Tab-separated table of C-alpha atoms in Angstrom:
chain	number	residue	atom	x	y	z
A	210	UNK	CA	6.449	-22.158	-7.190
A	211	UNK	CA	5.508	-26.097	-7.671
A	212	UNK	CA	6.439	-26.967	-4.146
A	213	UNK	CA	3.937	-24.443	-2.781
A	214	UNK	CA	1.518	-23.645	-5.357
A	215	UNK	CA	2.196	-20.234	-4.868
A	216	UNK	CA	2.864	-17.309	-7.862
A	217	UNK	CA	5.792	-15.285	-7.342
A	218	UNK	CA	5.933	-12.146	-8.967
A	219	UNK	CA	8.738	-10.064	-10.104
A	220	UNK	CA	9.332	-6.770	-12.016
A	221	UNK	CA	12.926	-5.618	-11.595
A	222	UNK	CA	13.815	-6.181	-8.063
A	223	UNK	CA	10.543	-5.940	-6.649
A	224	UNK	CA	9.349	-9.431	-5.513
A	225	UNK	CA	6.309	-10.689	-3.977
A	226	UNK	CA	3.355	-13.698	-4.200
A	227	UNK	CA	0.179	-13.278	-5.761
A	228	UNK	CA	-2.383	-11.591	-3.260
A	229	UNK	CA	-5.361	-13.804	-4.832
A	230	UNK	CA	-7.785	-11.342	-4.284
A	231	UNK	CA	-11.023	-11.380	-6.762
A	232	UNK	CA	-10.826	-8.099	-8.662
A	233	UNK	CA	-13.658	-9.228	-11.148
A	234	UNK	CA	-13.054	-9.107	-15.228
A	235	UNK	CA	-12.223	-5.862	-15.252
A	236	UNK	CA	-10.951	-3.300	-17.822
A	237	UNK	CA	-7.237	-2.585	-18.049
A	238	UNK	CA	-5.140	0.147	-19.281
A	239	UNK	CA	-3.273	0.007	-22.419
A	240	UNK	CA	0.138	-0.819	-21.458
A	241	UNK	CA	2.559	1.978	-23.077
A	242	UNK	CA	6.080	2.949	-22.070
A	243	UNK	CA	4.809	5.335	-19.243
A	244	UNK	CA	2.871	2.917	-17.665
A	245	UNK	CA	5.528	0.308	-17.254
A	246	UNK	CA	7.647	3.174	-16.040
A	247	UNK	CA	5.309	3.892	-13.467
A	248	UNK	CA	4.920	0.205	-12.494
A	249	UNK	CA	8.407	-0.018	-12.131
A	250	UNK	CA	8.635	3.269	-10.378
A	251	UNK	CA	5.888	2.528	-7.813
A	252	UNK	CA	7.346	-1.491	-7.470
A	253	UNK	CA	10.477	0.052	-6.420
A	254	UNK	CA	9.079	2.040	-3.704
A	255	UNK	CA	7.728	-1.192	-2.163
A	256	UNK	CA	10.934	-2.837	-2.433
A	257	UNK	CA	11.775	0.442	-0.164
A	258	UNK	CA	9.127	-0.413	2.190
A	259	UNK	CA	7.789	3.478	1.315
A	260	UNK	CA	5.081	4.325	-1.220
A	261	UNK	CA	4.531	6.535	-4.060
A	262	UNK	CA	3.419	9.919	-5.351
A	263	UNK	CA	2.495	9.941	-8.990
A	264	UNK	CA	2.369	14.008	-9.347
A	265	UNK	CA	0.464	16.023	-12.964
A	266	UNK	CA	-2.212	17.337	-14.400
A	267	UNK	CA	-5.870	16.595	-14.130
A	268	UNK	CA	-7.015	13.203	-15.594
A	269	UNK	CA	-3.834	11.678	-16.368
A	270	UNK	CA	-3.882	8.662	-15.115
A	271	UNK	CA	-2.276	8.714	-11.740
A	272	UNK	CA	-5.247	6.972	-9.571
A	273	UNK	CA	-6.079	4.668	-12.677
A	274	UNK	CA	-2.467	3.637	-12.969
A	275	UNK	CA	-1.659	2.817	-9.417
A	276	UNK	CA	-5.292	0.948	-9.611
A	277	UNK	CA	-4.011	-0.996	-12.452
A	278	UNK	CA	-1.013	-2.153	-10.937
A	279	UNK	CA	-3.024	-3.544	-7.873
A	280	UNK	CA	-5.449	-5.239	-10.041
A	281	UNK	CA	-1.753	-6.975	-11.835
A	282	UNK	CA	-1.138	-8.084	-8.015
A	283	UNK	CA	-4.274	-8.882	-7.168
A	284	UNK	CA	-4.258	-6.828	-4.076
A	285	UNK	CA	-7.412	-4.598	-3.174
A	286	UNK	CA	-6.645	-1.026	-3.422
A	287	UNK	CA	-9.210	1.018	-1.846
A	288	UNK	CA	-9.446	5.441	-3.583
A	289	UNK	CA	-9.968	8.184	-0.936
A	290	UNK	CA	-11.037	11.321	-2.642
A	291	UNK	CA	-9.342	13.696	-0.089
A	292	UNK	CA	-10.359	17.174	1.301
A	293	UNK	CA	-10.136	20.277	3.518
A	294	UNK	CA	-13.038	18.031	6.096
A	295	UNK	CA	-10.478	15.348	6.478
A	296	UNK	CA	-8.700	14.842	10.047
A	297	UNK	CA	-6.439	12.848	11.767
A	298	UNK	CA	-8.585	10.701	13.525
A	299	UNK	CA	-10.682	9.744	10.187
A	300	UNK	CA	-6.886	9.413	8.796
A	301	UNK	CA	-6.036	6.787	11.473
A	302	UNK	CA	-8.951	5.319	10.569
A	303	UNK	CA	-8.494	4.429	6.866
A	304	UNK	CA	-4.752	3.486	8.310
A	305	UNK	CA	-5.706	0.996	10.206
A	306	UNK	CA	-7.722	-0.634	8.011
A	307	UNK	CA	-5.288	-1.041	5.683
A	308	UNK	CA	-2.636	-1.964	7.775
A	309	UNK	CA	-5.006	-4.969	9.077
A	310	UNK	CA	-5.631	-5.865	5.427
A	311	UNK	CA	-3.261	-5.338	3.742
A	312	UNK	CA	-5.049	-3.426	0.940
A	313	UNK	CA	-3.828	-0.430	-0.706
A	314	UNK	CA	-4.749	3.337	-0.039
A	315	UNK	CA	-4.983	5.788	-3.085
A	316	UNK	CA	-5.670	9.176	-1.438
A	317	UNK	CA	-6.640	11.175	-4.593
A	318	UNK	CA	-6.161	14.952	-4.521
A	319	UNK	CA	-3.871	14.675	-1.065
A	320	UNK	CA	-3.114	18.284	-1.516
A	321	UNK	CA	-6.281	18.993	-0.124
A	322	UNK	CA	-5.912	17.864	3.495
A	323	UNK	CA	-4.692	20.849	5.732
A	324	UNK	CA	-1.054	21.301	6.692
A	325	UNK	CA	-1.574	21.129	9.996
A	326	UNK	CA	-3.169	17.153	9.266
A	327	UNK	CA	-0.488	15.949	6.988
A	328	UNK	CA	2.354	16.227	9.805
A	329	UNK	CA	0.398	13.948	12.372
A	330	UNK	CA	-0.688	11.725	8.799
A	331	UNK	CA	3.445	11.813	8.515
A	332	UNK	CA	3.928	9.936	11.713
A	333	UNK	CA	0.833	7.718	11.436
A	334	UNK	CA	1.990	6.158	8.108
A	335	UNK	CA	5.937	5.854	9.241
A	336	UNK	CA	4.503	3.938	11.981
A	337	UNK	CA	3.150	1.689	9.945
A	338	UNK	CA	6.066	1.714	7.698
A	339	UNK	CA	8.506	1.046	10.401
A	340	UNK	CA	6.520	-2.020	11.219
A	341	UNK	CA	6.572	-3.574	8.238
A	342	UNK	CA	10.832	-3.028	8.290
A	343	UNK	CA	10.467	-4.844	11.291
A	344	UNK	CA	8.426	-7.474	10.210
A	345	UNK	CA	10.222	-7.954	6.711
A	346	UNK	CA	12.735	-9.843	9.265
A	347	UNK	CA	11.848	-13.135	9.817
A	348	UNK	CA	13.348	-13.169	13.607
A	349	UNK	CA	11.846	-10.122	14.228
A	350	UNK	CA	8.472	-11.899	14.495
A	351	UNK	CA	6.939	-14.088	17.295
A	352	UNK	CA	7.517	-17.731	16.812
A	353	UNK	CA	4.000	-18.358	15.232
A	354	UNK	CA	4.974	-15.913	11.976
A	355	UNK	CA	8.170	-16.994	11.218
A	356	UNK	CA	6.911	-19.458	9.324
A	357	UNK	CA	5.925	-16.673	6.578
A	358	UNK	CA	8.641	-15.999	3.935
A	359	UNK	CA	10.533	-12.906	4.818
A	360	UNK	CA	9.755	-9.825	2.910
A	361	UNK	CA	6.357	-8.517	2.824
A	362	UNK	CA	4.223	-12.014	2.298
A	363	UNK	CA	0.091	-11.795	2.122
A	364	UNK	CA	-0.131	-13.072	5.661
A	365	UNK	CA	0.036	-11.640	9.267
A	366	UNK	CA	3.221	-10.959	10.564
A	367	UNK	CA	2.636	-9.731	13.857
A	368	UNK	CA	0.789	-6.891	15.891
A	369	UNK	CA	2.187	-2.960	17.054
A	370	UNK	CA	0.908	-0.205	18.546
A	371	UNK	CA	-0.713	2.358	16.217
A	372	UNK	CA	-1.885	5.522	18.273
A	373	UNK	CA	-2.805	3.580	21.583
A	374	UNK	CA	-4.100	0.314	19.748
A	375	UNK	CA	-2.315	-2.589	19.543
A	376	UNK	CA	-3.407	-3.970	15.790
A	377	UNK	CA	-2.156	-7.100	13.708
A	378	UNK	CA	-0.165	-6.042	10.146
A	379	UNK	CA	-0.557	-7.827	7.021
A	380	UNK	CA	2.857	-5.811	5.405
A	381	UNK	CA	1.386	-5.969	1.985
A	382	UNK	CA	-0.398	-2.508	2.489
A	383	UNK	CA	0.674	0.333	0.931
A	384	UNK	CA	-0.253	4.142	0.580
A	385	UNK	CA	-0.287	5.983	-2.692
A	386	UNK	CA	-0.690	9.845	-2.833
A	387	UNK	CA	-2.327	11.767	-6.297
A	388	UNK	CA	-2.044	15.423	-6.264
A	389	UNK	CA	-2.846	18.208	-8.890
A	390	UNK	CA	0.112	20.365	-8.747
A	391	UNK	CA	-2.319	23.385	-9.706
A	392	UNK	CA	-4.612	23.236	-7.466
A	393	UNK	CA	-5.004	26.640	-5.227
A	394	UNK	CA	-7.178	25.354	-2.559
């Protein structure tokens, strides 16, 4: 965009502007027609305002390809190796971080967390989620963030309660599951 010096990104109806964050020369993967499907898959699911869930076997790809993606947008996107010792408080956590930073969360091997934490992990992320619906409304924000374009832009868009704490959002974050369909526990 000349008139803002901004890069706009686009792959099918998934827009946004480049995050700008320093990913260092790093290795890419090989694009192939299952990557770009996944891209396109996992774009989509922002334009939703939800996430994704790249599902199969061990060392596939999953965490690699949402990692790739993020280092295409240039937004930070932070792996959780998950497990039976996670909780919801160290949940909330990682949540909030993101939400304040807009970085992406790759919890690897999600099937691992207990049952009994994934429904209060449910609510905790549609919280977030429903705050970034809000915000993707321009008059839905206080007078100082309307000046943001409307959609999910790299900025702060405003502050909501998450579990008792009032915290600012930055709506580019986003939460990306892995599991191993196999795995017993």
């Amino acid at each position: 965009d000349q008139q803002t010096m901004d890069v706009n990104i686009n792959i099918c109806d998934f827009d946004c502007k480049y995050f700008y964050e320093w990913v260092g020369n790093t290795g890419r993967l090989v694009i192939t027609p299952l990557t770009d499907r996944c891209y396109i898959t996992l774009t989509m699911g922002l334009k939703l305002f939800l996430g994704g869930a790249p599902a199969g076997p061990a060392g596939t790809g999953k965490t690699e390809t949402t990692k790739d993606l993020a280092r295409a947008l240039a937004i930070p996107c932070y792996v959780f190796n998950c497990s039976d010792q996670m909780n919801f408080q160290s949940m909330a956590d990682i949540f909030r971080g993101l939400a304040q930073t807009g970085a992406w969360g790759c919890f690897d091997e999600f099937n691992r967390i207990p049952i009994d934490v994934l429904s209060v992990v449910a609510t905790q992320v549609k919280t977030i989620q429903d705050a970034i619906v809000r915000y993707s409304v321009v008059a839905n924000r206080d007078p100082q963030y309307q000046c943001h374009p409307k959609g999910t832009p790299p900025n702060m868009v405003g502050y909501f309660d998450f579990m008792g704490d009032v915290i600012s959002l930055i709506p580019t974050c986003g939460f990306w599951i892995t599991m191993n369909p196999g795995y017993a526990g």
